[in-house]
JSON list of C-alpha atoms in Angstrom, two decimals:
[
{"chain": "Z", "resi": 1, "resn": "MET", "atom": "CA", "xyz": [-36.36, 11.47, -47.34]},
{"chain": "Z", "resi": 2, "resn": "HIS", "atom": "CA", "xyz": [-36.20, 14.69, -49.31]},
{"chain": "Z", "resi": 3, "resn": "ASN", "atom": "CA", "xyz": [-36.63, 14.39, -53.07]},
{"chain": "Z", "resi": 4, "resn": "ILE", "atom": "CA", "xyz": [-34.33, 17.06, -54.49]},
{"chain": "Z", "resi": 5, "resn": "SER", "atom": "CA", "xyz": [-35.36, 16.16, -58.05]},
{"chain": "Z", "resi": 6, "resn": "LEU", "atom": "CA", "xyz": [-38.84, 17.66, -57.46]},
{"chain": "Z", "resi": 7, "resn": "PHE", "atom": "CA", "xyz": [-37.32, 21.15, -57.25]},
{"chain": "Z", "resi": 8, "resn": "LYS", "atom": "CA", "xyz": [-36.65, 23.10, -60.43]},
{"chain": "Z", "resi": 9, "resn": "HIS", "atom": "CA", "xyz": [-35.96, 26.52, -58.91]},
{"chain": "Z", "resi": 10, "resn": "ARG", "atom": "CA", "xyz": [-32.58, 27.03, -57.27]},
{"chain": "Z", "resi": 11, "resn": "LEU", "atom": "CA", "xyz": [-30.96, 30.07, -55.69]},
{"chain": "Z", "resi": 12, "resn": "LYS", "atom": "CA", "xyz": [-27.31, 30.16, -54.69]},
{"chain": "Z", "resi": 13, "resn": "LEU", "atom": "CA", "xyz": [-26.54, 32.16, -51.54]},
{"chain": "Z", "resi": 14, "resn": "LYS", "atom": "CA", "xyz": [-23.35, 33.26, -49.86]},
{"chain": "Z", "resi": 15, "resn": "ILE", "atom": "CA", "xyz": [-23.18, 33.14, -46.10]},
{"chain": "Z", "resi": 16, "resn": "ARG", "atom": "CA", "xyz": [-22.31, 36.46, -44.51]},
{"chain": "Z", "resi": 17, "resn": "PHE", "atom": "CA", "xyz": [-20.32, 36.76, -41.29]},
{"chain": "Z", "resi": 18, "resn": "SER", "atom": "CA", "xyz": [-23.34, 38.55, -39.80]},
{"chain": "Z", "resi": 19, "resn": "ASP", "atom": "CA", "xyz": [-25.44, 35.38, -40.37]},
{"chain": "Z", "resi": 20, "resn": "LEU", "atom": "CA", "xyz": [-23.45, 33.56, -37.67]},
{"chain": "Z", "resi": 21, "resn": "ASP", "atom": "CA", "xyz": [-24.21, 33.31, -33.98]},
{"chain": "Z", "resi": 22, "resn": "ALA", "atom": "CA", "xyz": [-21.93, 32.85, -30.97]},
{"chain": "Z", "resi": 23, "resn": "MET", "atom": "CA", "xyz": [-21.64, 29.14, -31.79]},
{"chain": "Z", "resi": 24, "resn": "HIS", "atom": "CA", "xyz": [-20.06, 30.07, -35.19]},
{"chain": "Z", "resi": 25, "resn": "HIS", "atom": "CA", "xyz": [-22.85, 28.59, -37.29]},
{"chain": "Z", "resi": 26, "resn": "VAL", "atom": "CA", "xyz": [-25.78, 30.24, -39.07]},
{"chain": "Z", "resi": 27, "resn": "ASN", "atom": "CA", "xyz": [-28.33, 31.47, -36.55]},
{"chain": "Z", "resi": 28, "resn": "ASN", "atom": "CA", "xyz": [-31.72, 29.76, -36.73]},
{"chain": "Z", "resi": 29, "resn": "ALA", "atom": "CA", "xyz": [-33.53, 33.07, -37.39]},
{"chain": "Z", "resi": 30, "resn": "THR", "atom": "CA", "xyz": [-31.33, 33.69, -40.46]},
{"chain": "Z", "resi": 31, "resn": "TYR", "atom": "CA", "xyz": [-32.93, 30.67, -42.16]},
{"chain": "Z", "resi": 32, "resn": "LEU", "atom": "CA", "xyz": [-36.13, 32.76, -42.42]},
{"chain": "Z", "resi": 33, "resn": "THR", "atom": "CA", "xyz": [-34.19, 35.39, -44.37]},
{"chain": "Z", "resi": 34, "resn": "TYR", "atom": "CA", "xyz": [-32.79, 32.73, -46.69]},
{"chain": "Z", "resi": 35, "resn": "LEU", "atom": "CA", "xyz": [-36.31, 31.39, -47.31]},
{"chain": "Z", "resi": 36, "resn": "GLU", "atom": "CA", "xyz": [-37.60, 34.90, -47.96]},
{"chain": "Z", "resi": 37, "resn": "GLU", "atom": "CA", "xyz": [-34.88, 35.56, -50.54]},
{"chain": "Z", "resi": 38, "resn": "ALA", "atom": "CA", "xyz": [-35.68, 32.25, -52.23]},
{"chain": "Z", "resi": 39, "resn": "ARG", "atom": "CA", "xyz": [-39.46, 32.97, -52.34]},
{"chain": "Z", "resi": 40, "resn": "ILE", "atom": "CA", "xyz": [-38.89, 36.40, -53.86]},
{"chain": "Z", "resi": 41, "resn": "ALA", "atom": "CA", "xyz": [-36.50, 34.98, -56.46]},
{"chain": "Z", "resi": 42, "resn": "TYR", "atom": "CA", "xyz": [-38.96, 32.17, -57.25]},
{"chain": "Z", "resi": 43, "resn": "PHE", "atom": "CA", "xyz": [-41.91, 34.50, -57.87]},
{"chain": "Z", "resi": 44, "resn": "ASN", "atom": "CA", "xyz": [-39.80, 37.01, -59.78]},
{"chain": "Z", "resi": 45, "resn": "ASP", "atom": "CA", "xyz": [-38.37, 34.28, -62.02]},
{"chain": "Z", "resi": 46, "resn": "VAL", "atom": "CA", "xyz": [-41.45, 32.09, -62.51]},
{"chain": "Z", "resi": 47, "resn": "LEU", "atom": "CA", "xyz": [-43.92, 34.96, -62.93]},
{"chain": "Z", "resi": 48, "resn": "SER", "atom": "CA", "xyz": [-41.41, 37.03, -64.94]},
{"chain": "Z", "resi": 49, "resn": "LEU", "atom": "CA", "xyz": [-41.63, 39.95, -62.53]},
{"chain": "Z", "resi": 50, "resn": "PRO", "atom": "CA", "xyz": [-38.91, 42.62, -62.50]},
{"chain": "Z", "resi": 51, "resn": "LYS", "atom": "CA", "xyz": [-36.00, 41.47, -60.32]},
{"chain": "Z", "resi": 52, "resn": "ASN", "atom": "CA", "xyz": [-36.73, 44.10, -57.67]},
{"chain": "Z", "resi": 53, "resn": "SER", "atom": "CA", "xyz": [-40.49, 43.44, -57.58]},
{"chain": "Z", "resi": 54, "resn": "LEU", "atom": "CA", "xyz": [-42.22, 42.36, -54.40]},
{"chain": "Z", "resi": 55, "resn": "ASP", "atom": "CA", "xyz": [-45.63, 42.58, -56.04]},
{"chain": "Z", "resi": 56, "resn": "PHE", "atom": "CA", "xyz": [-47.03, 39.09, -55.70]},
{"chain": "Z", "resi": 57, "resn": "GLY", "atom": "CA", "xyz": [-49.61, 40.10, -53.06]},
{"chain": "Z", "resi": 58, "resn": "ALA", "atom": "CA", "xyz": [-49.23, 37.37, -50.46]},
{"chain": "Z", "resi": 59, "resn": "VAL", "atom": "CA", "xyz": [-48.55, 37.18, -46.73]},
{"chain": "Z", "resi": 60, "resn": "ILE", "atom": "CA", "xyz": [-47.11, 34.35, -44.69]},
{"chain": "Z", "resi": 61, "resn": "ALA", "atom": "CA", "xyz": [-49.64, 32.48, -42.59]},
{"chain": "Z", "resi": 62, "resn": "ARG", "atom": "CA", "xyz": [-47.33, 29.73, -41.34]},
{"chain": "Z", "resi": 63, "resn": "ILE", "atom": "CA", "xyz": [-43.73, 28.52, -41.61]},
{"chain": "Z", "resi": 64, "resn": "GLU", "atom": "CA", "xyz": [-42.37, 25.20, -40.39]},
{"chain": "Z", "resi": 65, "resn": "ILE", "atom": "CA", "xyz": [-38.63, 24.52, -40.48]},
{"chain": "Z", "resi": 66, "resn": "ASP", "atom": "CA", "xyz": [-36.81, 21.30, -39.73]},
{"chain": "Z", "resi": 67, "resn": "TYR", "atom": "CA", "xyz": [-33.19, 22.09, -38.88]},
{"chain": "Z", "resi": 68, "resn": "LEU", "atom": "CA", "xyz": [-31.21, 19.05, -40.02]},
{"chain": "Z", "resi": 69, "resn": "HIS", "atom": "CA", "xyz": [-27.56, 20.09, -40.32]},
{"chain": "Z", "resi": 70, "resn": "GLN", "atom": "CA", "xyz": [-25.69, 23.16, -39.15]},
{"chain": "Z", "resi": 71, "resn": "ILE", "atom": "CA", "xyz": [-24.47, 25.67, -41.72]},
{"chain": "Z", "resi": 72, "resn": "SER", "atom": "CA", "xyz": [-21.09, 27.32, -41.23]},
{"chain": "Z", "resi": 73, "resn": "LEU", "atom": "CA", "xyz": [-19.21, 30.22, -42.77]},
{"chain": "Z", "resi": 74, "resn": "GLY", "atom": "CA", "xyz": [-17.68, 29.04, -46.03]},
{"chain": "Z", "resi": 75, "resn": "ASP", "atom": "CA", "xyz": [-20.42, 26.53, -46.83]},
{"chain": "Z", "resi": 76, "resn": "GLU", "atom": "CA", "xyz": [-21.83, 26.83, -50.35]},
{"chain": "Z", "resi": 77, "resn": "LEU", "atom": "CA", "xyz": [-25.63, 27.07, -50.16]},
{"chain": "Z", "resi": 78, "resn": "GLU", "atom": "CA", "xyz": [-28.41, 26.47, -52.62]},
{"chain": "Z", "resi": 79, "resn": "ILE", "atom": "CA", "xyz": [-32.04, 27.13, -51.71]},
{"chain": "Z", "resi": 80, "resn": "LEU", "atom": "CA", "xyz": [-34.52, 24.97, -53.61]},
{"chain": "Z", "resi": 81, "resn": "THR", "atom": "CA", "xyz": [-38.09, 26.23, -53.94]},
{"chain": "Z", "resi": 82, "resn": "ARG", "atom": "CA", "xyz": [-41.32, 24.81, -55.30]},
{"chain": "Z", "resi": 83, "resn": "ILE", "atom": "CA", "xyz": [-45.04, 25.35, -54.96]},
{"chain": "Z", "resi": 84, "resn": "SER", "atom": "CA", "xyz": [-46.55, 21.96, -54.25]},
{"chain": "Z", "resi": 85, "resn": "LYS", "atom": "CA", "xyz": [-50.22, 22.87, -53.94]},
{"chain": "Z", "resi": 86, "resn": "PHE", "atom": "CA", "xyz": [-52.72, 25.67, -54.45]},
{"chain": "Z", "resi": 87, "resn": "GLY", "atom": "CA", "xyz": [-55.87, 26.35, -52.50]},
{"chain": "Z", "resi": 88, "resn": "THR", "atom": "CA", "xyz": [-58.40, 29.01, -53.45]},
{"chain": "Z", "resi": 89, "resn": "LYS", "atom": "CA", "xyz": [-56.56, 31.73, -51.51]},
{"chain": "Z", "resi": 90, "resn": "SER", "atom": "CA", "xyz": [-53.34, 30.01, -50.44]},
{"chain": "Z", "resi": 91, "resn": "ALA", "atom": "CA", "xyz": [-50.27, 28.26, -51.77]},
{"chain": "Z", "resi": 92, "resn": "ASN", "atom": "CA", "xyz": [-47.93, 25.74, -50.14]},
{"chain": "Z", "resi": 93, "resn": "VAL", "atom": "CA", "xyz": [-44.29, 26.60, -50.71]},
{"chain": "Z", "resi": 94, "resn": "GLU", "atom": "CA", "xyz": [-41.66, 23.96, -50.02]},
{"chain": "Z", "resi": 95, "resn": "ASN", "atom": "CA", "xyz": [-37.96, 24.71, -49.59]},
{"chain": "Z", "resi": 96, "resn": "LEU", "atom": "CA", "xyz": [-34.81, 22.73, -49.08]},
{"chain": "Z", "resi": 97, "resn": "ILE", "atom": "CA", "xyz": [-31.65, 24.48, -47.93]},
{"chain": "Z", "resi": 98, "resn": "ILE", "atom": "CA", "xyz": [-28.77, 22.50, -49.38]},
{"chain": "Z", "resi": 99, "resn": "ILE", "atom": "CA", "xyz": [-25.08, 22.61, -48.55]},
{"chain": "Z", "resi": 100, "resn": "LYS", "atom": "CA", "xyz": [-23.09, 21.83, -51.70]},
{"chain": "Z", "resi": 101, "resn": "SER", "atom": "CA", "xyz": [-20.03, 19.84, -50.62]},
{"chain": "Z", "resi": 102, "resn": "ASN", "atom": "CA", "xyz": [-17.91, 18.43, -53.44]},
{"chain": "Z", "resi": 103, "resn": "ASP", "atom": "CA", "xyz": [-20.39, 16.25, -55.34]},
{"chain": "Z", "resi": 104, "resn": "GLU", "atom": "CA", "xyz": [-22.64, 15.79, -52.32]},
{"chain": "Z", "resi": 105, "resn": "ASN", "atom": "CA", "xyz": [-25.86, 17.62, -51.41]},
{"chain": "Z", "resi": 106, "resn": "ILE", "atom": "CA", "xyz": [-26.41, 17.86, -47.67]},
{"chain": "Z", "resi": 107, "resn": "VAL", "atom": "CA", "xyz": [-29.95, 18.90, -46.68]},
{"chain": "Z", "resi": 108, "resn": "ALA", "atom": "CA", "xyz": [-29.40, 21.44, -43.92]},
{"chain": "Z", "resi": 109, "resn": "ALA", "atom": "CA", "xyz": [-33.08, 22.37, -43.54]},
{"chain": "Z", "resi": 110, "resn": "ALA", "atom": "CA", "xyz": [-36.51, 21.58, -44.94]},
{"chain": "Z", "resi": 111, "resn": "ALA", "atom": "CA", "xyz": [-39.27, 24.17, -44.75]},
{"chain": "Z", "resi": 112, "resn": "ASN", "atom": "CA", "xyz": [-42.96, 24.47, -45.57]},
{"chain": "Z", "resi": 113, "resn": "THR", "atom": "CA", "xyz": [-44.60, 27.86, -45.88]},
{"chain": "Z", "resi": 114, "resn": "LYS", "atom": "CA", "xyz": [-48.30, 28.63, -46.27]},
{"chain": "Z", "resi": 115, "resn": "LEU", "atom": "CA", "xyz": [-48.78, 31.84, -48.27]},
{"chain": "Z", "resi": 116, "resn": "VAL", "atom": "CA", "xyz": [-52.15, 33.55, -48.32]},
{"chain": "Z", "resi": 117, "resn": "TYR", "atom": "CA", "xyz": [-52.94, 36.00, -51.08]},
{"chain": "Z", "resi": 118, "resn": "PHE", "atom": "CA", "xyz": [-53.90, 39.31, -49.56]},
{"chain": "Z", "resi": 119, "resn": "ASP", "atom": "CA", "xyz": [-55.59, 42.58, -50.52]},
{"chain": "Z", "resi": 120, "resn": "TYR", "atom": "CA", "xyz": [-53.64, 45.19, -48.58]},
{"chain": "Z", "resi": 121, "resn": "LYS", "atom": "CA", "xyz": [-56.16, 47.97, -49.24]},
{"chain": "Z", "resi": 122, "resn": "LYS", "atom": "CA", "xyz": [-59.11, 45.94, -47.92]},
{"chain": "Z", "resi": 123, "resn": "GLY", "atom": "CA", "xyz": [-57.07, 44.16, -45.27]},
{"chain": "Z", "resi": 124, "resn": "GLU", "atom": "CA", "xyz": [-58.40, 40.71, -46.18]},
{"chain": "Z", "resi": 125, "resn": "SER", "atom": "CA", "xyz": [-57.45, 37.55, -48.03]},
{"chain": "Z", "resi": 126, "resn": "LYS", "atom": "CA", "xyz": [-58.28, 37.23, -51.71]},
{"chain": "Z", "resi": 127, "resn": "LYS", "atom": "CA", "xyz": [-58.43, 34.55, -54.38]},
{"chain": "Z", "resi": 128, "resn": "ILE", "atom": "CA", "xyz": [-55.22, 33.71, -56.16]},
{"chain": "Z", "resi": 129, "resn": "PRO", "atom": "CA", "xyz": [-55.38, 35.08, -59.70]},
{"chain": "Z", "resi": 130, "resn": "GLU", "atom": "CA", "xyz": [-56.00, 32.28, -62.20]},
{"chain": "Z", "resi": 131, "resn": "GLN", "atom": "CA", "xyz": [-53.13, 33.54, -64.38]},
{"chain": "Z", "resi": 132, "resn": "VAL", "atom": "CA", "xyz": [-50.70, 33.07, -61.46]},
{"chain": "Z", "resi": 133, "resn": "LYS", "atom": "CA", "xyz": [-51.98, 29.53, -60.87]},
{"chain": "Z", "resi": 134, "resn": "LEU", "atom": "CA", "xyz": [-51.70, 28.66, -64.57]},
{"chain": "Z", "resi": 135, "resn": "ILE", "atom": "CA", "xyz": [-48.12, 29.92, -64.87]},
{"chain": "Z", "resi": 136, "resn": "VAL", "atom": "CA", "xyz": [-46.94, 28.16, -61.71]},
{"chain": "Z", "resi": 137, "resn": "GLU", "atom": "CA", "xyz": [-48.82, 24.93, -62.50]},
{"chain": "Z", "resi": 138, "resn": "LYS", "atom": "CA", "xyz": [-47.19, 24.83, -65.92]},
{"chain": "Z", "resi": 139, "resn": "TYR", "atom": "CA", "xyz": [-43.74, 25.53, -64.44]},
{"chain": "Z", "resi": 140, "resn": "GLU", "atom": "CA", "xyz": [-44.14, 22.94, -61.67]},
{"chain": "Z", "resi": 141, "resn": "LYS", "atom": "CA", "xyz": [-46.07, 20.49, -63.86]},
{"chain": "Z", "resi": 142, "resn": "LEU", "atom": "CA", "xyz": [-48.88, 20.41, -61.29]},
{"chain": "Z", "resi": 143, "resn": "SER", "atom": "CA", "xyz": [-52.30, 19.07, -62.19]},
{"chain": "Z", "resi": 144, "resn": "SER", "atom": "CA", "xyz": [-55.19, 21.39, -61.38]}
]
């Protein structure tokens, strides 16, 4: 199953009426927005970037989402984020979208994202800065 205890970073989100589809639950495409907000918060918090900074120099190469439970208006959400592995130029980001219901955590979705560090001026991938790896590895307690 999904090991919630592996995740240190958490972001609470409120569901907006505009997140819903005709079936009155959160539209599948909206999950991508939730994951994006969680990734930005993760990098801003872990790397101590200014809260409005988008300057972590990576692009998404792949996202996989398992939709496990529908989310409805009024549900209390928490997005859990962790980096589970680094490559030379990429990082694996794992997310769980959790519905907080009384004392229960319902996993609504599980996602894996492959981020590739990118030089926008040159238009090509680049190595992840060692300082970024060190900070994240220390936060996540990853072994190099």
